[in-house]
Coordinates of C-alpha atoms in Angstrom, one line a residue:
M1 CA 54.6 8.7 201.2
S2 CA 52.1 11.4 202.2
E3 CA 52.5 13.6 199.2
S4 CA 53.0 12.9 195.5
V5 CA 56.1 13.9 193.7
Q6 CA 56.2 15.3 190.2
T7 CA 59.3 15.2 188.1
V8 CA 60.6 18.0 186.0
T9 CA 63.2 17.9 183.2
S10 CA 66.7 17.6 184.6
P11 CA 69.7 19.1 182.7
G12 CA 70.5 15.8 181.0
A13 CA 67.0 14.7 180.4
S14 CA 65.0 14.8 177.2
P15 CA 63.2 18.3 176.9
D16 CA 60.1 16.8 175.3
R17 CA 59.5 14.2 178.1
A18 CA 56.2 14.8 179.9
P19 CA 56.5 15.3 183.6
I20 CA 55.7 12.2 185.7
V21 CA 53.7 12.2 188.9
L22 CA 54.9 9.7 191.5
T23 CA 51.7 8.9 193.4
Q24 CA 51.5 6.7 196.5
K25 CA 50.5 3.8 194.2
T26 CA 53.5 4.3 191.9
V27 CA 55.9 4.5 194.8
W28 CA 54.7 1.2 196.1
V29 CA 54.9 -0.4 192.7
I30 CA 58.6 0.8 192.4
F31 CA 59.2 -0.4 196.0
G32 CA 57.9 -3.8 195.1
A33 CA 60.3 -4.0 192.2
L34 CA 63.2 -2.9 194.3
M35 CA 62.3 -5.4 197.1
A36 CA 62.2 -8.3 194.6
S37 CA 65.5 -7.2 193.1
M38 CA 67.3 -6.9 196.5
F39 CA 65.9 -10.2 197.6
L40 CA 67.3 -11.9 194.5
S41 CA 70.8 -10.5 195.1
S42 CA 71.0 -11.2 198.9
L43 CA 69.5 -14.7 198.5
D44 CA 72.2 -15.8 196.2
Q45 CA 74.9 -15.2 198.8
S46 CA 73.4 -18.1 201.0
I47 CA 71.4 -20.4 198.7
V48 CA 74.4 -22.1 197.2
G49 CA 75.9 -23.2 200.6
T50 CA 73.6 -26.1 201.3
A51 CA 73.7 -27.3 197.7
M52 CA 77.5 -27.0 197.4
P53 CA 78.4 -30.7 198.0
T54 CA 76.1 -31.9 195.3
I55 CA 77.0 -29.1 192.8
V56 CA 80.8 -29.6 193.1
G57 CA 80.5 -33.4 193.1
E58 CA 78.4 -33.4 189.9
L59 CA 80.7 -30.9 188.2
D60 CA 84.1 -32.3 189.4
G61 CA 85.0 -29.2 191.4
V62 CA 85.5 -30.4 194.9
Q63 CA 89.0 -29.2 195.2
H64 CA 88.1 -25.6 194.2
Q65 CA 84.6 -25.4 195.6
G66 CA 85.3 -22.2 197.4
W67 CA 85.4 -20.3 194.0
V68 CA 81.6 -20.8 193.7
I69 CA 81.0 -18.4 196.5
T70 CA 84.1 -16.3 196.2
A71 CA 83.3 -15.4 192.5
Y72 CA 79.9 -14.1 193.5
I73 CA 81.1 -12.1 196.6
L74 CA 84.1 -10.8 194.6
A75 CA 82.0 -9.5 191.8
I76 CA 79.5 -7.8 194.2
A77 CA 82.2 -6.1 196.2
I78 CA 83.9 -4.9 193.0
V79 CA 81.0 -3.2 191.4
M80 CA 79.3 -1.7 194.5
P81 CA 81.3 1.6 194.4
L82 CA 81.0 1.7 190.6
Y83 CA 77.2 1.5 190.6
G84 CA 77.0 4.1 193.3
K85 CA 79.0 6.6 191.3
V86 CA 77.5 5.8 187.9
G87 CA 74.0 6.2 189.4
D88 CA 74.9 9.7 190.7
V89 CA 76.4 10.8 187.5
V90 CA 74.0 9.5 184.8
G91 CA 70.9 8.5 186.7
R92 CA 69.8 5.2 188.2
R93 CA 67.1 3.9 185.8
W94 CA 69.3 2.4 183.2
P95 CA 72.0 1.0 185.6
F96 CA 69.2 -0.6 187.5
I97 CA 67.7 -2.3 184.5
V98 CA 71.2 -3.4 183.4
A99 CA 71.9 -4.9 186.8
I100 CA 68.7 -7.0 186.8
A101 CA 69.5 -8.2 183.3
L102 CA 73.0 -9.2 184.2
F103 CA 71.8 -11.1 187.3
T104 CA 69.1 -12.8 185.4
L105 CA 71.5 -13.8 182.6
G106 CA 74.0 -15.1 185.1
S107 CA 71.3 -17.1 186.9
A108 CA 70.3 -18.8 183.6
G109 CA 74.0 -19.5 182.7
A110 CA 74.8 -21.0 186.1
G111 CA 71.8 -23.2 185.9
F112 CA 72.8 -24.6 182.5
A113 CA 76.5 -24.8 183.4
G114 CA 78.1 -28.0 182.0
S115 CA 81.4 -27.6 183.8
F116 CA 82.8 -26.2 187.0
G117 CA 84.6 -23.4 185.2
E118 CA 81.4 -22.4 183.5
L119 CA 79.6 -22.3 186.8
V120 CA 82.2 -20.0 188.4
A121 CA 82.2 -17.7 185.4
W122 CA 78.4 -17.3 185.5
R123 CA 78.4 -16.8 189.2
G124 CA 80.7 -13.8 188.5
V125 CA 78.1 -12.5 186.1
Q126 CA 75.5 -12.9 188.7
G127 CA 77.5 -10.9 191.2
L128 CA 78.1 -8.0 188.6
G129 CA 74.3 -7.6 188.6
G130 CA 73.7 -8.4 192.3
G131 CA 76.0 -5.6 193.5
G132 CA 74.0 -3.1 191.5
L133 CA 70.7 -4.4 192.8
M134 CA 71.7 -3.9 196.4
I135 CA 73.1 -0.4 195.9
L136 CA 70.6 1.1 193.4
S137 CA 67.6 -0.2 195.3
Q138 CA 68.5 1.8 198.4
A139 CA 69.6 4.8 196.4
I140 CA 66.3 4.9 194.4
I141 CA 64.3 4.9 197.6
A142 CA 66.3 7.9 198.7
D143 CA 65.5 9.6 195.4
I144 CA 61.7 9.2 195.6
V145 CA 61.0 9.2 199.4
P146 CA 62.1 11.9 201.9
A147 CA 64.4 10.8 204.7
R148 CA 61.7 11.6 207.2
E149 CA 59.5 9.0 205.8
R150 CA 62.1 6.6 204.5
G151 CA 62.3 4.4 207.5
K152 CA 59.1 2.6 206.7
Y153 CA 60.5 1.6 203.4
M154 CA 64.0 0.8 204.4
G155 CA 63.0 -1.3 207.4
P156 CA 61.6 -4.0 205.1
M157 CA 64.7 -3.7 203.0
G158 CA 66.9 -4.4 206.0
A159 CA 64.6 -7.3 207.0
L160 CA 65.3 -8.9 203.6
F161 CA 68.9 -9.6 204.5
G162 CA 68.0 -11.5 207.6
V163 CA 65.3 -13.3 205.7
S164 CA 67.5 -14.3 202.8
A165 CA 70.2 -15.5 205.1
V166 CA 67.8 -18.1 206.5
I167 CA 65.7 -18.8 203.5
G168 CA 68.7 -19.2 201.3
P169 CA 70.0 -22.4 203.0
L170 CA 66.4 -23.7 203.2
L171 CA 65.7 -23.3 199.5
G172 CA 69.2 -24.6 198.6
G173 CA 68.6 -27.7 200.6
W174 CA 65.0 -28.2 199.3
F175 CA 66.0 -27.8 195.6
T176 CA 69.0 -30.1 196.1
E177 CA 66.9 -32.9 197.7
G178 CA 64.0 -32.3 195.4
P179 CA 64.0 -31.1 191.8
G180 CA 67.7 -30.6 191.6
W181 CA 70.3 -28.0 192.5
R182 CA 70.0 -26.2 189.1
W183 CA 66.6 -24.8 190.2
A184 CA 68.5 -22.8 192.9
F185 CA 69.6 -20.6 189.9
W186 CA 66.6 -21.1 187.6
I187 CA 64.1 -19.8 190.2
N188 CA 65.7 -16.3 189.7
I189 CA 64.8 -16.2 186.0
P190 CA 61.0 -15.5 186.1
I191 CA 61.4 -13.1 189.1
G192 CA 64.2 -11.3 187.2
I193 CA 62.1 -10.9 184.0
A194 CA 59.2 -9.6 186.1
A195 CA 61.4 -7.1 187.8
I196 CA 62.7 -5.9 184.5
V197 CA 59.2 -5.4 183.1
V198 CA 58.1 -3.5 186.3
A199 CA 61.3 -1.4 186.3
W200 CA 60.9 -0.6 182.6
I201 CA 57.3 0.6 183.0
A202 CA 57.3 2.1 186.5
L203 CA 60.9 3.3 187.2
K204 CA 60.7 6.8 185.5
L205 CA 63.7 8.5 186.9
P206 CA 65.6 11.4 185.1
S207 CA 68.8 10.9 183.3
R208 CA 71.8 13.3 183.8
R209 CA 75.0 14.3 182.2
N210 CA 78.1 15.0 184.1
P211 CA 80.6 17.6 182.6
K212 CA 83.5 16.2 184.6
P213 CA 85.5 13.2 183.3
F214 CA 84.7 9.8 185.0
D215 CA 87.3 8.5 187.5
Y216 CA 88.6 5.5 185.5
A217 CA 91.8 5.4 187.4
G218 CA 90.0 5.2 190.7
G219 CA 87.7 2.6 189.3
G220 CA 90.5 0.3 188.1
L221 CA 92.4 0.7 191.4
I222 CA 89.4 -0.1 193.6
V223 CA 88.7 -3.2 191.4
L224 CA 92.3 -4.4 192.0
A225 CA 92.3 -3.5 195.8
T226 CA 88.9 -5.1 196.4
S227 CA 89.9 -8.2 194.5
G228 CA 93.0 -8.5 196.6
I229 CA 91.2 -8.2 199.8
V230 CA 88.5 -10.7 198.9
L231 CA 91.0 -13.2 197.6
L232 CA 93.3 -12.9 200.6
T233 CA 90.3 -13.5 203.0
S234 CA 89.2 -16.5 200.8
W235 CA 92.8 -17.9 200.3
E236 CA 92.2 -21.1 202.3
S237 CA 89.1 -22.0 200.3
I238 CA 91.0 -21.3 197.1
V239 CA 94.2 -23.2 197.7
G240 CA 92.6 -25.8 200.0
A241 CA 92.5 -26.1 203.8
E242 CA 95.4 -28.5 203.8
V243 CA 97.7 -25.7 202.5
G244 CA 96.1 -22.8 204.3
Y245 CA 97.9 -19.5 204.9
D246 CA 101.5 -20.5 204.1
W247 CA 103.3 -17.2 204.3
G248 CA 106.3 -18.8 202.7
D249 CA 104.1 -19.1 199.5
G250 CA 105.3 -16.4 197.0
R251 CA 101.8 -16.1 195.6
L252 CA 100.3 -15.2 198.8
I253 CA 103.0 -12.6 199.6
A254 CA 102.8 -11.1 196.1
L255 CA 99.0 -10.8 196.5
A256 CA 99.2 -9.1 199.9
L257 CA 101.8 -6.6 198.6
A258 CA 99.8 -5.9 195.4
T259 CA 96.7 -5.3 197.5
V260 CA 98.4 -2.8 199.8
A261 CA 99.9 -1.0 196.8
A262 CA 96.5 -0.8 195.1
V263 CA 94.9 0.6 198.3
V264 CA 97.6 3.3 198.7
A265 CA 97.4 4.2 195.0
F266 CA 93.6 4.5 195.2
V267 CA 93.8 6.9 198.1
V268 CA 96.4 9.0 196.3
V269 CA 94.3 9.1 193.0
E270 CA 91.1 10.0 194.9
T271 CA 92.7 13.1 196.4
R272 CA 93.7 14.4 192.9
V273 CA 91.0 13.7 190.4
P274 CA 88.2 16.3 189.9
D275 CA 85.3 13.9 190.5
P276 CA 86.5 11.0 192.6
L277 CA 84.8 7.6 192.7
I278 CA 84.7 7.8 196.5
P279 CA 85.2 11.4 197.7
L280 CA 87.6 11.1 200.7
R281 CA 86.2 14.3 202.1
L282 CA 83.1 12.3 203.0
F283 CA 85.2 10.8 205.8
R284 CA 85.4 14.3 207.4
N285 CA 81.6 13.9 207.9
S286 CA 81.4 12.2 211.4
T287 CA 78.0 10.7 210.7
F288 CA 79.2 9.1 207.5
T289 CA 82.4 7.8 209.0
I290 CA 80.7 6.4 212.2
A291 CA 77.9 4.7 210.2
T292 CA 80.5 3.2 207.8
I293 CA 82.5 1.8 210.8
I294 CA 79.4 0.3 212.3
G295 CA 78.5 -1.3 208.9
F296 CA 82.0 -2.8 208.8
V297 CA 82.0 -4.3 212.3
L298 CA 78.4 -5.6 211.9
G299 CA 79.4 -7.3 208.6
M300 CA 82.2 -8.9 210.4
G301 CA 80.1 -10.2 213.3
M302 CA 76.8 -10.9 211.6
F303 CA 78.0 -13.0 208.6
S304 CA 80.6 -14.9 210.7
A305 CA 78.0 -16.0 213.1
L306 CA 75.6 -17.0 210.4
A307 CA 78.2 -19.0 208.5
F308 CA 78.8 -21.6 211.1
L309 CA 75.5 -22.1 213.0
P310 CA 74.0 -24.5 210.4
T311 CA 77.0 -26.8 210.6
F312 CA 76.8 -26.9 214.4
L313 CA 73.1 -27.7 214.2
Q314 CA 73.7 -30.5 211.7
M315 CA 76.5 -32.0 213.7
S316 CA 74.9 -31.7 217.1
T317 CA 71.2 -32.4 216.4
G318 CA 71.5 -34.7 213.4
A319 CA 69.3 -32.3 211.5
G320 CA 69.4 -32.5 207.7
V321 CA 70.4 -29.7 205.4
T322 CA 66.9 -28.3 205.1
E323 CA 66.0 -28.9 208.8
S324 CA 69.0 -26.9 210.0
G325 CA 67.8 -24.0 208.0
F326 CA 64.4 -24.2 209.7
L327 CA 66.1 -24.1 213.1
L328 CA 67.4 -20.6 212.2
L329 CA 63.9 -19.2 211.6
P330 CA 63.8 -17.5 215.0
M331 CA 66.7 -15.3 213.9
M332 CA 64.8 -14.3 210.8
V333 CA 61.8 -13.4 212.9
G334 CA 63.9 -11.2 215.2
V335 CA 65.5 -9.4 212.2
M336 CA 62.1 -8.8 210.5
A337 CA 60.4 -7.6 213.7
T338 CA 62.9 -5.0 214.7
A339 CA 63.9 -3.9 211.2
I340 CA 60.3 -3.1 210.3
G341 CA 59.4 -1.9 213.7
S342 CA 62.3 0.5 213.9
G343 CA 61.6 1.9 210.4
I344 CA 58.0 2.7 211.5
A345 CA 59.2 4.3 214.7
I346 CA 61.8 6.4 212.9
T347 CA 59.1 7.7 210.5
R348 CA 56.8 8.6 213.4
T349 CA 59.4 10.3 215.6
G350 CA 62.1 11.5 213.3
R351 CA 64.8 10.1 215.7
Y352 CA 67.2 7.3 214.8
K353 CA 70.3 7.3 217.0
I354 CA 68.8 5.1 219.7
F355 CA 68.3 2.1 217.4
P356 CA 71.9 1.3 216.4
V357 CA 72.9 1.9 220.1
V358 CA 70.3 -0.5 221.4
G359 CA 70.8 -2.8 218.4
L360 CA 74.6 -3.3 218.9
A361 CA 74.2 -3.8 222.6
T362 CA 71.5 -6.5 222.0
T363 CA 73.6 -8.1 219.3
A364 CA 76.6 -8.3 221.7
L365 CA 74.4 -9.8 224.4
G366 CA 73.1 -12.4 221.9
M367 CA 76.6 -13.4 221.0
I368 CA 77.6 -13.6 224.7
W369 CA 74.7 -15.9 225.2
L370 CA 75.8 -18.1 222.2
T371 CA 79.0 -18.8 224.0
R372 CA 76.9 -21.0 226.2
I373 CA 75.6 -23.3 223.6
T374 CA 76.0 -27.1 224.2
G375 CA 75.5 -30.1 222.0
D376 CA 72.5 -31.3 224.0
M377 CA 70.7 -28.0 224.5
S378 CA 67.1 -27.4 224.0
M379 CA 66.3 -26.0 220.5
V380 CA 63.7 -23.7 222.2
L381 CA 66.6 -22.2 224.2
F382 CA 68.8 -22.0 221.0
G383 CA 66.0 -20.4 219.1
T384 CA 65.7 -17.7 221.8
M385 CA 69.4 -17.0 221.7
I386 CA 69.5 -16.4 218.0
F387 CA 66.2 -14.4 218.1
V388 CA 67.9 -12.0 220.5
M389 CA 70.9 -11.6 218.1
G390 CA 68.6 -11.2 215.1
A391 CA 66.6 -8.6 216.9
G392 CA 69.7 -6.6 217.5
M393 CA 70.9 -6.8 213.9
G394 CA 67.5 -5.7 212.7
L395 CA 67.8 -2.5 214.6
V396 CA 71.1 -1.5 213.0
M397 CA 71.3 -2.6 209.4
Q398 CA 69.1 -0.1 207.5
T399 CA 69.1 2.6 210.2
I400 CA 72.8 3.3 209.4
V401 CA 72.1 3.4 205.8
L402 CA 69.4 6.0 206.4
A403 CA 71.7 8.0 208.7
T404 CA 74.4 7.9 206.0
Q405 CA 72.1 9.1 203.1
N406 CA 70.7 11.9 205.4
S407 CA 74.1 13.2 206.2
V408 CA 75.4 13.9 202.7
D409 CA 74.5 16.2 199.8
P410 CA 71.7 14.8 197.7
S411 CA 73.9 14.6 194.7
E412 CA 76.1 12.0 196.5
I413 CA 73.4 9.7 197.8
G414 CA 74.5 6.9 195.5
V415 CA 78.2 7.2 196.6
A416 CA 77.3 7.3 200.2
T417 CA 75.0 4.3 200.0
S418 CA 77.5 2.2 198.1
S419 CA 80.4 3.1 200.4
N420 CA 78.3 2.0 203.5
N421 CA 77.4 -1.4 201.8
F422 CA 80.9 -1.8 200.4
F423 CA 82.6 -1.7 203.8
R424 CA 79.9 -3.9 205.2
E425 CA 80.7 -6.5 202.5
I426 CA 84.4 -6.2 203.1
G427 CA 83.8 -6.6 206.8
A428 CA 81.8 -9.8 206.1
A429 CA 84.6 -11.2 204.0
V430 CA 87.3 -10.5 206.5
G431 CA 85.2 -11.6 209.5
T432 CA 84.2 -14.8 208.0
A433 CA 87.8 -15.7 207.1
L434 CA 89.1 -14.8 210.5
F435 CA 86.3 -16.7 212.2
A436 CA 86.8 -19.7 210.0
T437 CA 90.5 -19.8 210.8
I438 CA 89.8 -19.6 214.7
F439 CA 87.0 -22.2 214.5
T440 CA 88.8 -24.6 212.3
S441 CA 92.0 -24.6 214.3
R442 CA 90.1 -25.1 217.5
L443 CA 88.1 -27.9 216.0
T444 CA 91.2 -29.7 214.6
E445 CA 92.9 -29.4 218.0
N446 CA 89.9 -30.7 219.8
L447 CA 89.3 -33.7 217.5
S448 CA 93.0 -34.7 217.4
G449 CA 93.1 -34.5 221.2
A450 CA 90.0 -36.6 221.6
F451 CA 90.9 -39.1 218.8
P452 CA 94.7 -39.3 218.6
T453 CA 94.5 -42.4 216.4
G454 CA 91.6 -41.2 214.2
I455 CA 87.9 -41.2 214.5
G456 CA 86.0 -44.5 214.6
E457 CA 87.2 -48.0 214.0
G458 CA 88.6 -47.2 210.6
G459 CA 90.7 -44.3 212.1
G460 CA 89.1 -41.7 209.8
S461 CA 90.3 -38.1 209.9
E462 CA 88.3 -35.1 210.9
A463 CA 88.5 -33.8 207.3
G464 CA 86.0 -36.5 206.2
L465 CA 83.4 -35.7 208.9
T466 CA 80.0 -35.0 207.6
P467 CA 76.6 -34.9 209.5
S468 CA 75.8 -38.4 208.1
V469 CA 79.0 -39.8 209.2
V470 CA 78.6 -38.3 212.7
A471 CA 75.1 -39.7 213.0
A472 CA 76.4 -43.2 212.2
L473 CA 79.0 -43.2 214.9
P474 CA 78.6 -45.1 218.2
D475 CA 76.9 -42.9 220.8
D476 CA 79.9 -42.4 222.9
V477 CA 82.1 -41.5 219.9
R478 CA 79.4 -39.2 218.5
A479 CA 79.1 -37.4 221.9
Q480 CA 82.8 -36.7 221.7
V481 CA 82.6 -35.3 218.2
V482 CA 79.6 -33.1 219.1
D483 CA 81.5 -31.8 222.1
A484 CA 84.5 -31.1 220.0
Y485 CA 82.4 -28.9 217.6
T486 CA 80.6 -27.2 220.5
N487 CA 83.9 -26.4 222.4
A488 CA 85.3 -25.0 219.2
L489 CA 82.4 -22.9 218.1
A490 CA 81.1 -21.5 221.4
P491 CA 84.4 -19.9 222.6
S492 CA 85.0 -18.5 219.1
F493 CA 82.1 -16.0 219.5
W494 CA 84.2 -14.2 222.2
Y495 CA 86.5 -13.0 219.4
L496 CA 83.5 -11.3 217.6
I497 CA 82.0 -9.7 220.7
P498 CA 84.8 -7.0 221.0
L499 CA 84.1 -6.0 217.5
V500 CA 80.4 -5.5 218.1
L501 CA 81.2 -3.5 221.3
V502 CA 83.5 -1.3 219.3
G503 CA 80.6 -0.6 217.0
F504 CA 78.5 0.1 220.1
V505 CA 80.9 2.7 221.4
F506 CA 81.0 4.4 218.0
A507 CA 77.2 4.4 217.9
L508 CA 77.2 6.5 221.2
F509 CA 78.9 9.3 219.2
L510 CA 76.6 9.1 216.2
K511 CA 75.2 12.6 215.6
E512 CA 71.4 12.7 215.1
V513 CA 71.0 15.0 212.1
K514 CA 67.5 16.2 211.5
L515 CA 65.8 14.0 208.9
S516 CA 65.1 15.8 205.6
N517 CA 61.6 16.4 204.4
E518 CA 62.6 16.4 200.8
A519 CA 63.2 13.4 198.5
G520 CA 66.5 13.3 196.7
M521 CA 65.2 14.2 193.3
V522 CA 63.3 17.2 194.9
A523 CA 66.4 18.4 196.6
R524 CA 68.4 18.1 193.4
G525 CA 65.8 20.2 191.5
E526 CA 64.8 17.1 189.3
A527 CA 61.4 17.0 190.9
V528 CA 58.8 19.1 192.7
A529 CA 56.4 18.1 195.4
G530 CA 52.8 17.8 194.2
H531 CA 49.7 18.6 196.1

């Protein structure tokens, strides 16, 4: 930041508190704490995946293993809107410290879990903190850095999501094969403690008081609605793949009806309360609406693609758990390069519309290219494919958050930020569930067609296939299994491409609002620019 920022006493702040000067050094210290916190939260969405077979086997939870991931995603999605609103109402310092503490506590509890139920419960606690870390980190940057200069800070934040999506499986595999899966959780403890200390010392943000009553009804309804959506999209992993989406199941029908009712009730309540949790008038802002739609479709496409590529690599190349993560490194490089590069370019030019337009077009081209994958393809070619897709995603993720924050009143930065992230998270849950259904049905059909009497001499079923089992099959049988996976995965990307193209079309209509030269706290009268 080219100028320092000096805080002044806000209406709810303590009158005897000395003004604080946010120098360039202080901003970078805060930024470091925010980056560490965001990395912790995003990493834990992917680190458990590769360690899952070992974890559920040791804790006797194989039949319900989906809950380990579902509990975390559910908790994150539930609290995102709540943290955004609370931060706007009372200030962001204490909610941020509480979020770090919850995440660190949940990590410790998950690492020491003695049963599967304990693990799921502590993963939920992790998520309650993780959702706050994601939202408040982005909102705090908006508080202390003007939108005109924010790109160079938010670019690295966007790169973190791509980095964690690749590093997570790598670390999960390494811990599982090395010191043990519990270290996948314990590694968060020292980082979390360090983040709390830095936040306590450096994160000097004003507190506020809101004379309007908090929207408890909206909060309760959005918890119910979000829970229903996540549980519906995770239904197959909860009840078991062999049961699946049986719409004759009364539980499933009741859950769907309750979810719809909660969504409708939430919309009604938000139009009537004096200070709504998510002000629906924000959707009359075309920039906010378009950026939110783009976040939703990107979440559907990005996380769906990332979820199944490691499995394909393990089956087709014989790569181990850790090695398959290394093969995804080109995607991480693509995300980092374009997220950071676009952030710097936005800071220099003040223009941002071109990046989501080009990014979504590039992401779509990368997905089209991925429909050409084969079991025996060169890993250099595969790396180039996923580099292209990662480069496209890196241009979009944080740019739309910046556009969202810049388009709303400074008093609603937290709500706007949380809404954008919330819909992206919901998109990821819905997209992954739909993609999993398409891929799994195709795979089952391909394998049953290739092996009508079962796989191998023992007539084993496709449900028992693991990378080690496939590697031990005779060459001709293994080739058929790999082909079945390839022919199931490659065409499935065609279902994601229209979603990304919808986002591309919306991006063409994204208004380029002039980037503000005032930090959020300055615009709200809580700080003044120093010289």
